[in-house]
PDB file of C-alpha atoms in Angstrom:
ATOM      1  CA  MET A   1      -2.397 -16.784 -11.046  1.00  0.00           C
ATOM      2  CA  SER A   2      -1.668 -13.703 -13.164  1.00  0.00           C
ATOM      3  CA  PRO A   3       1.549 -15.187 -14.686  1.00  0.00           C
ATOM      4  CA  ARG A   4      -0.501 -18.074 -16.033  1.00  0.00           C
ATOM      5  CA  ALA A   5      -3.135 -15.688 -17.328  1.00  0.00           C
ATOM      6  CA  ALA A   6      -0.483 -13.566 -19.029  1.00  0.00           C
ATOM      7  CA  CYS A   7       1.047 -16.615 -20.668  1.00  0.00           C
ATOM      8  CA  ARG A   8      -2.364 -17.809 -21.822  1.00  0.00           C
ATOM      9  CA  LEU A   9      -3.116 -14.417 -23.388  1.00  0.00           C
ATOM     10  CA  GLU A  10       0.075 -14.643 -25.419  1.00  0.00           C
ATOM     11  CA  THR A  11      -0.950 -18.049 -26.689  1.00  0.00           C
ATOM     12  CA  LEU A  12      -4.264 -16.468 -27.710  1.00  0.00           C
ATOM     13  CA  GLY A  13      -2.423 -13.984 -29.906  1.00  0.00           C
ATOM     14  CA  PHE A  14      -2.093 -10.895 -27.714  1.00  0.00           C
ATOM     15  CA  GLU A  15       1.100  -9.085 -28.646  1.00  0.00           C
ATOM     16  CA  HIS A  16       1.755  -6.763 -25.697  1.00  0.00           C
ATOM     17  CA  VAL A  17       0.981  -8.566 -22.461  1.00  0.00           C
ATOM     18  CA  TYR A  18       1.900  -7.087 -19.071  1.00  0.00           C
ATOM     19  CA  ASP A  19       1.603  -8.714 -15.679  1.00  0.00           C
ATOM     20  CA  TYR A  20       1.041  -6.419 -12.698  1.00  0.00           C
ATOM     21  CA  VAL A  21       2.430  -9.048 -10.373  1.00  0.00           C
ATOM     22  CA  PRO A  22       2.024  -7.207  -7.039  1.00  0.00           C
ATOM     23  CA  GLY A  23      -1.683  -7.165  -7.895  1.00  0.00           C
ATOM     24  CA  LYS A  24      -4.763  -5.879  -6.160  1.00  0.00           C
ATOM     25  CA  ALA A  25      -3.142  -6.188  -2.718  1.00  0.00           C
ATOM     26  CA  ASP A  26      -0.483  -3.691  -3.757  1.00  0.00           C
ATOM     27  CA  TRP A  27      -3.002  -1.302  -5.276  1.00  0.00           C
ATOM     28  CA  LEU A  28      -5.152  -1.334  -2.141  1.00  0.00           C
ATOM     29  CA  ALA A  29      -2.151  -0.937   0.126  1.00  0.00           C
ATOM     30  CA  ARG A  30      -1.361   2.327  -1.630  1.00  0.00           C
ATOM     31  CA  GLY A  31      -4.775   3.682  -0.768  1.00  0.00           C
ATOM     32  CA  LEU A  32      -5.697   4.058  -4.419  1.00  0.00           C
ATOM     33  CA  ARG A  33      -9.286   4.292  -5.596  1.00  0.00           C
ATOM     34  CA  THR A  34     -11.190   1.111  -6.399  1.00  0.00           C
ATOM     35  CA  GLU A  35     -14.572   0.166  -7.806  1.00  0.00           C
ATOM     36  CA  GLY A  36     -17.050  -2.502  -6.705  1.00  0.00           C
ATOM     37  CA  GLU A  37     -19.582  -3.393  -4.035  1.00  0.00           C
ATOM     38  CA  ASP A  38     -17.224  -3.238  -1.046  1.00  0.00           C
ATOM     39  CA  THR A  39     -15.600   0.095  -1.701  1.00  0.00           C
ATOM     40  CA  ASP A  40     -17.750   1.999   0.779  1.00  0.00           C
ATOM     41  CA  GLN A  41     -15.859   0.680   3.824  1.00  0.00           C
ATOM     42  CA  PRO A  42     -14.023   3.637   5.387  1.00  0.00           C
ATOM     43  CA  ARG A  43     -10.256   3.174   5.305  1.00  0.00           C
ATOM     44  CA  ILE A  44      -7.596   4.836   7.345  1.00  0.00           C
ATOM     45  CA  GLY A  45      -5.529   6.397   4.539  1.00  0.00           C
ATOM     46  CA  PRO A  46      -7.395   9.720   4.497  1.00  0.00           C
ATOM     47  CA  LEU A  47      -7.069   9.952   8.297  1.00  0.00           C
ATOM     48  CA  ALA A  48      -3.267   9.875   8.310  1.00  0.00           C
ATOM     49  CA  ARG A  49      -1.790  13.107   9.681  1.00  0.00           C
ATOM     50  CA  GLY A  50       1.557  14.507   8.658  1.00  0.00           C
ATOM     51  CA  ASP A  51       2.396  16.203  11.949  1.00  0.00           C
ATOM     52  CA  VAL A  52       4.767  13.666  13.458  1.00  0.00           C
ATOM     53  CA  VAL A  53       8.374  14.802  13.821  1.00  0.00           C
ATOM     54  CA  THR A  54      10.909  12.951  11.681  1.00  0.00           C
ATOM     55  CA  CYS A  55      14.683  12.941  11.666  1.00  0.00           C
ATOM     56  CA  GLN A  56      17.648  11.287   9.969  1.00  0.00           C
ATOM     57  CA  LEU A  57      19.896   8.604  11.428  1.00  0.00           C
ATOM     58  CA  ASP A  58      22.760  11.020  12.048  1.00  0.00           C
ATOM     59  CA  GLU A  59      20.829  13.729  13.856  1.00  0.00           C
ATOM     60  CA  PRO A  60      21.592  14.388  17.538  1.00  0.00           C
ATOM     61  CA  VAL A  61      18.547  13.556  19.649  1.00  0.00           C
ATOM     62  CA  GLY A  62      18.801  16.881  21.478  1.00  0.00           C
ATOM     63  CA  GLN A  63      17.913  18.678  18.253  1.00  0.00           C
ATOM     64  CA  VAL A  64      15.072  16.263  17.586  1.00  0.00           C
ATOM     65  CA  TRP A  65      13.686  16.732  21.078  1.00  0.00           C
ATOM     66  CA  GLU A  66      13.481  20.488  20.501  1.00  0.00           C
ATOM     67  CA  ARG A  67      11.196  19.851  17.529  1.00  0.00           C
ATOM     68  CA  VAL A  68       9.165  17.180  19.306  1.00  0.00           C
ATOM     69  CA  GLN A  69       8.228  19.295  22.325  1.00  0.00           C
ATOM     70  CA  PRO A  70       5.823  21.645  20.509  1.00  0.00           C
ATOM     71  CA  SER A  71       4.382  18.725  18.496  1.00  0.00           C
ATOM     72  CA  PRO A  72       1.259  16.735  19.498  1.00  0.00           C
ATOM     73  CA  TYR A  73       3.402  13.659  20.235  1.00  0.00           C
ATOM     74  CA  ARG A  74       6.208  12.660  22.540  1.00  0.00           C
ATOM     75  CA  PHE A  75       8.172  10.593  20.067  1.00  0.00           C
ATOM     76  CA  ALA A  76       9.811  11.009  16.674  1.00  0.00           C
ATOM     77  CA  LEU A  77      10.362   8.754  13.684  1.00  0.00           C
ATOM     78  CA  VAL A  78      13.739   8.080  12.140  1.00  0.00           C
ATOM     79  CA  ILE A  79      13.492   7.913   8.370  1.00  0.00           C
ATOM     80  CA  ALA A  80      15.858   7.328   5.463  1.00  0.00           C
ATOM     81  CA  SER A  81      16.362   9.926   2.733  1.00  0.00           C
ATOM     82  CA  ASP A  82      13.640   8.249   0.627  1.00  0.00           C
ATOM     83  CA  GLY A  83      11.120   8.398   3.480  1.00  0.00           C
ATOM     84  CA  THR A  84      11.424   4.772   4.567  1.00  0.00           C
ATOM     85  CA  VAL A  85      10.675   4.408   8.256  1.00  0.00           C
ATOM     86  CA  LEU A  86      13.710   3.009  10.056  1.00  0.00           C
ATOM     87  CA  GLY A  87      12.890   3.467  13.718  1.00  0.00           C
ATOM     88  CA  ARG A  88      11.178   5.322  16.520  1.00  0.00           C
ATOM     89  CA  LEU A  89      12.684   7.595  19.156  1.00  0.00           C
ATOM     90  CA  ARG A  90      10.742   7.273  22.373  1.00  0.00           C
ATOM     91  CA  ARG A  91      10.598  10.038  24.937  1.00  0.00           C
ATOM     92  CA  SER A  92      13.146   8.315  27.159  1.00  0.00           C
ATOM     93  CA  ALA A  93      15.648   8.365  24.299  1.00  0.00           C
ATOM     94  CA  LEU A  94      14.827  11.951  23.359  1.00  0.00           C
ATOM     95  CA  GLU A  95      15.396  13.114  26.923  1.00  0.00           C
ATOM     96  CA  GLY A  96      18.663  11.228  27.201  1.00  0.00           C
ATOM     97  CA  GLU A  97      22.126  12.377  26.186  1.00  0.00           C
ATOM     98  CA  PRO A  98      21.487  15.221  23.672  1.00  0.00           C
ATOM     99  CA  THR A  99      24.564  14.426  21.586  1.00  0.00           C
ATOM    100  CA  ASP A 100      23.586  10.795  20.991  1.00  0.00           C
ATOM    101  CA  MET A 101      22.821  10.118  17.339  1.00  0.00           C
ATOM    102  CA  ALA A 102      19.291   8.985  16.531  1.00  0.00           C
ATOM    103  CA  GLU A 103      20.638   5.762  15.069  1.00  0.00           C
ATOM    104  CA  SER A 104      22.236   4.720  18.350  1.00  0.00           C
ATOM    105  CA  VAL A 105      19.135   5.115  20.527  1.00  0.00           C
ATOM    106  CA  MET A 106      16.221   4.454  18.187  1.00  0.00           C
ATOM    107  CA  GLU A 107      13.903   1.496  18.489  1.00  0.00           C
ATOM    108  CA  PRO A 108      14.228  -0.162  15.066  1.00  0.00           C
ATOM    109  CA  GLY A 109      11.375  -1.503  12.955  1.00  0.00           C
ATOM    110  CA  PRO A 110       8.264   0.021  14.516  1.00  0.00           C
ATOM    111  CA  SER A 111       4.943  -1.622  13.647  1.00  0.00           C
ATOM    112  CA  ILE A 112       3.170  -0.160  10.648  1.00  0.00           C
ATOM    113  CA  VAL A 113      -0.183  -0.448   8.924  1.00  0.00           C
ATOM    114  CA  ARG A 114      -1.250   0.128   5.329  1.00  0.00           C
ATOM    115  CA  PRO A 115      -3.639   2.891   4.251  1.00  0.00           C
ATOM    116  CA  ASP A 116      -6.201   0.365   3.008  1.00  0.00           C
ATOM    117  CA  THR A 117      -6.751  -0.985   6.526  1.00  0.00           C
ATOM    118  CA  THR A 118     -10.371  -0.380   7.423  1.00  0.00           C
ATOM    119  CA  VAL A 119     -11.265   1.999  10.223  1.00  0.00           C
ATOM    120  CA  VAL A 120     -13.025  -0.827  12.062  1.00  0.00           C
ATOM    121  CA  ASP A 121     -10.001  -3.134  11.870  1.00  0.00           C
ATOM    122  CA  LEU A 122      -7.545  -0.536  13.091  1.00  0.00           C
ATOM    123  CA  ARG A 123      -9.816   0.566  15.930  1.00  0.00           C
ATOM    124  CA  GLU A 124     -10.001  -3.024  17.157  1.00  0.00           C
ATOM    125  CA  ARG A 125      -6.250  -3.522  16.855  1.00  0.00           C
ATOM    126  CA  LEU A 126      -5.419  -0.345  18.735  1.00  0.00           C
ATOM    127  CA  ASP A 127      -7.936  -0.998  21.476  1.00  0.00           C
ATOM    128  CA  LYS A 128      -6.702  -4.551  21.924  1.00  0.00           C
ATOM    129  CA  ARG A 129      -3.179  -3.280  22.587  1.00  0.00           C
ATOM    130  CA  ALA A 130      -4.172  -0.054  24.319  1.00  0.00           C
ATOM    131  CA  LEU A 131      -2.372   2.018  21.680  1.00  0.00           C
ATOM    132  CA  ARG A 132      -3.197   5.602  20.792  1.00  0.00           C
ATOM    133  CA  THR A 133      -1.576   5.927  17.378  1.00  0.00           C
ATOM    134  CA  ALA A 134      -0.770   3.828  14.293  1.00  0.00           C
ATOM    135  CA  LEU A 135       1.970   4.460  11.802  1.00  0.00           C
ATOM    136  CA  VAL A 136       0.864   4.331   8.153  1.00  0.00           C
ATOM    137  CA  THR A 137       3.292   3.576   5.328  1.00  0.00           C
ATOM    138  CA  THR A 138       3.305   2.597   1.682  1.00  0.00           C
ATOM    139  CA  PRO A 139       4.044  -1.034   0.762  1.00  0.00           C
ATOM    140  CA  GLU A 140       7.710   0.015   0.460  1.00  0.00           C
ATOM    141  CA  GLY A 141       7.674   1.268   4.039  1.00  0.00           C
ATOM    142  CA  ARG A 142       7.669   4.970   3.210  1.00  0.00           C
ATOM    143  CA  LEU A 143       5.940   7.181   5.728  1.00  0.00           C
ATOM    144  CA  ILE A 144       2.446   8.417   4.905  1.00  0.00           C
ATOM    145  CA  GLY A 145       1.507   9.652   8.341  1.00  0.00           C
ATOM    146  CA  LEU A 146       0.044   8.844  11.699  1.00  0.00           C
ATOM    147  CA  VAL A 147      -3.529   7.913  12.583  1.00  0.00           C
ATOM    148  CA  ARG A 148      -4.754   8.775  16.040  1.00  0.00           C
ATOM    149  CA  ARG A 149      -7.164   6.527  17.921  1.00  0.00           C
ATOM    150  CA  GLU A 150      -9.658   9.355  18.446  1.00  0.00           C
ATOM    151  CA  ALA A 151      -9.974   9.809  14.685  1.00  0.00           C
ATOM    152  CA  LEU A 152     -11.416   6.285  14.392  1.00  0.00           C
ATOM    153  CA  GLY A 153     -14.632   6.963  16.281  1.00  0.00           C
TER     154      GLY A 153
ATOM    155  CA  MET B   1       7.139 -13.375 -22.994  1.00  0.00           C
ATOM    156  CA  PRO B   2       4.863 -11.237 -20.740  1.00  0.00           C
ATOM    157  CA  THR B   3       6.464  -8.214 -19.124  1.00  0.00           C
ATOM    158  CA  ARG B   4       6.285  -7.985 -15.363  1.00  0.00           C
ATOM    159  CA  ILE B   5       5.438  -4.499 -14.165  1.00  0.00           C
ATOM    160  CA  GLU B   6       5.182  -2.591 -10.908  1.00  0.00           C
ATOM    161  CA  ILE B   7       2.927   0.277  -9.929  1.00  0.00           C
ATOM    162  CA  ASP B   8       4.787   3.015 -11.844  1.00  0.00           C
ATOM    163  CA  GLU B   9       4.651   1.147 -15.143  1.00  0.00           C
ATOM    164  CA  LEU B  10       1.029   0.287 -14.481  1.00  0.00           C
ATOM    165  CA  HIS B  11       0.107   3.947 -14.081  1.00  0.00           C
ATOM    166  CA  ALA B  12       1.979   4.810 -17.266  1.00  0.00           C
ATOM    167  CA  LEU B  13       0.230   2.120 -19.282  1.00  0.00           C
ATOM    168  CA  LEU B  14      -3.184   3.042 -17.913  1.00  0.00           C
ATOM    169  CA  GLY B  15      -2.583   6.567 -19.124  1.00  0.00           C
ATOM    170  CA  GLY B  16      -2.594   5.182 -22.653  1.00  0.00           C
ATOM    171  CA  GLU B  17      -4.726   2.594 -24.398  1.00  0.00           C
ATOM    172  CA  ALA B  18      -3.988  -0.371 -22.166  1.00  0.00           C
ATOM    173  CA  GLN B  19      -6.720  -2.835 -21.315  1.00  0.00           C
ATOM    174  CA  LEU B  20      -6.869  -4.013 -17.709  1.00  0.00           C
ATOM    175  CA  VAL B  21      -8.077  -7.491 -16.819  1.00  0.00           C
ATOM    176  CA  GLU B  22      -8.643  -8.966 -13.365  1.00  0.00           C
ATOM    177  CA  VAL B  23      -8.281 -12.756 -13.510  1.00  0.00           C
ATOM    178  CA  LEU B  24      -9.534 -13.527 -10.004  1.00  0.00           C
ATOM    179  CA  PRO B  25     -12.895 -15.278  -9.502  1.00  0.00           C
ATOM    180  CA  ALA B  26     -15.866 -13.096 -10.453  1.00  0.00           C
ATOM    181  CA  ASP B  27     -17.115 -12.642  -6.879  1.00  0.00           C
ATOM    182  CA  GLU B  28     -13.805 -11.088  -5.865  1.00  0.00           C
ATOM    183  CA  TYR B  29     -14.054  -8.739  -8.823  1.00  0.00           C
ATOM    184  CA  ARG B  30     -17.581  -7.755  -7.828  1.00  0.00           C
ATOM    185  CA  GLU B  31     -16.438  -6.887  -4.316  1.00  0.00           C
ATOM    186  CA  GLU B  32     -13.550  -4.665  -5.355  1.00  0.00           C
ATOM    187  CA  HIS B  33     -11.399  -4.129  -8.415  1.00  0.00           C
ATOM    188  CA  LEU B  34      -9.098  -1.592  -9.979  1.00  0.00           C
ATOM    189  CA  PRO B  35     -10.860   1.263 -11.784  1.00  0.00           C
ATOM    190  CA  GLY B  36     -11.681   0.393 -15.363  1.00  0.00           C
ATOM    191  CA  ALA B  37     -10.747  -3.282 -15.060  1.00  0.00           C
ATOM    192  CA  ILE B  38     -12.851  -5.983 -16.651  1.00  0.00           C
ATOM    193  CA  SER B  39     -13.295  -9.459 -15.194  1.00  0.00           C
ATOM    194  CA  ILE B  40     -12.129 -12.572 -16.973  1.00  0.00           C
ATOM    195  CA  PRO B  41     -11.384 -15.248 -14.370  1.00  0.00           C
ATOM    196  CA  LEU B  42      -8.359 -17.389 -15.187  1.00  0.00           C
ATOM    197  CA  LYS B  43     -10.527 -20.484 -15.566  1.00  0.00           C
ATOM    198  CA  GLU B  44     -12.595 -18.715 -18.219  1.00  0.00           C
ATOM    199  CA  LEU B  45      -9.757 -17.231 -20.230  1.00  0.00           C
ATOM    200  CA  ASP B  46     -10.192 -18.394 -23.812  1.00  0.00           C
ATOM    201  CA  THR B  47     -10.873 -17.209 -27.364  1.00  0.00           C
ATOM    202  CA  GLN B  48     -14.502 -16.410 -26.649  1.00  0.00           C
ATOM    203  CA  THR B  49     -14.045 -14.447 -23.424  1.00  0.00           C
ATOM    204  CA  THR B  50     -11.224 -12.377 -24.890  1.00  0.00           C
ATOM    205  CA  ALA B  51     -12.977 -11.719 -28.206  1.00  0.00           C
ATOM    206  CA  GLY B  52     -13.861  -8.174 -27.197  1.00  0.00           C
ATOM    207  CA  LEU B  53     -10.276  -7.204 -26.437  1.00  0.00           C
ATOM    208  CA  ASP B  54      -7.901  -5.584 -28.899  1.00  0.00           C
ATOM    209  CA  LYS B  55      -4.891  -7.826 -29.550  1.00  0.00           C
ATOM    210  CA  GLY B  56      -2.828  -4.940 -30.868  1.00  0.00           C
ATOM    211  CA  HIS B  57      -3.130  -2.809 -27.739  1.00  0.00           C
ATOM    212  CA  PRO B  58      -1.350  -3.474 -24.452  1.00  0.00           C
ATOM    213  CA  ILE B  59      -3.190  -5.757 -22.088  1.00  0.00           C
ATOM    214  CA  ILE B  60      -2.455  -5.898 -18.362  1.00  0.00           C
ATOM    215  CA  VAL B  61      -3.491  -8.751 -16.121  1.00  0.00           C
ATOM    216  CA  TYR B  62      -3.495  -8.863 -12.339  1.00  0.00           C
ATOM    217  CA  CYS B  63      -4.683 -11.088  -9.530  1.00  0.00           C
ATOM    218  CA  TRP B  64      -4.393 -10.626  -5.758  1.00  0.00           C
ATOM    219  CA  ASP B  65      -0.621 -10.652  -5.234  1.00  0.00           C
ATOM    220  CA  TYR B  66       2.517 -12.584  -6.124  1.00  0.00           C
ATOM    221  CA  LEU B  67       0.977 -16.024  -5.712  1.00  0.00           C
TER     222      LEU B  67
END
């Protein structure tokens, strides 16, 4: 729709026309502020916590496990240098052979949600699957944080 | 030809004198829109509805997503 609008504006004489193609969906998914009648729905972005342990692909899981133990969770996330979430290390992997590299034992492609997801929606999704946490990322898959079920009321 | 932009360019343009236009139907605009955007639905985009916009300044359009 916006490409047609942009083209039409040029035909109307506008000289500097830009098309934000990713659109409102992209803006919302970044948890950015909006205006309008429906903006009072609580969203999960502000509830994301930054206390989950992360590691790189080439880190031995024994080292990761040492950091995970004092954390509130029993798993870690494997991320790329730009923060993109690549995988999850479950407790069974963390307690395995300490010299194994994270890459070799991680569970790739964990499920993620966007920060514009409403609190009500996420609560229903977690309860339906009996999950206690949700992983929140940007549209590019970069880690924002973790939302815990108890934070959703 | 219109220039396609992503979020970083959008932020940069909005820091200047760019005009932001949502071209979705008006009810979708009423529900939620980007800060500072005005509503001109695609079906209503013409000389009259754009008369209040400055043709010399950048103008950014957006809809829901890539479609």
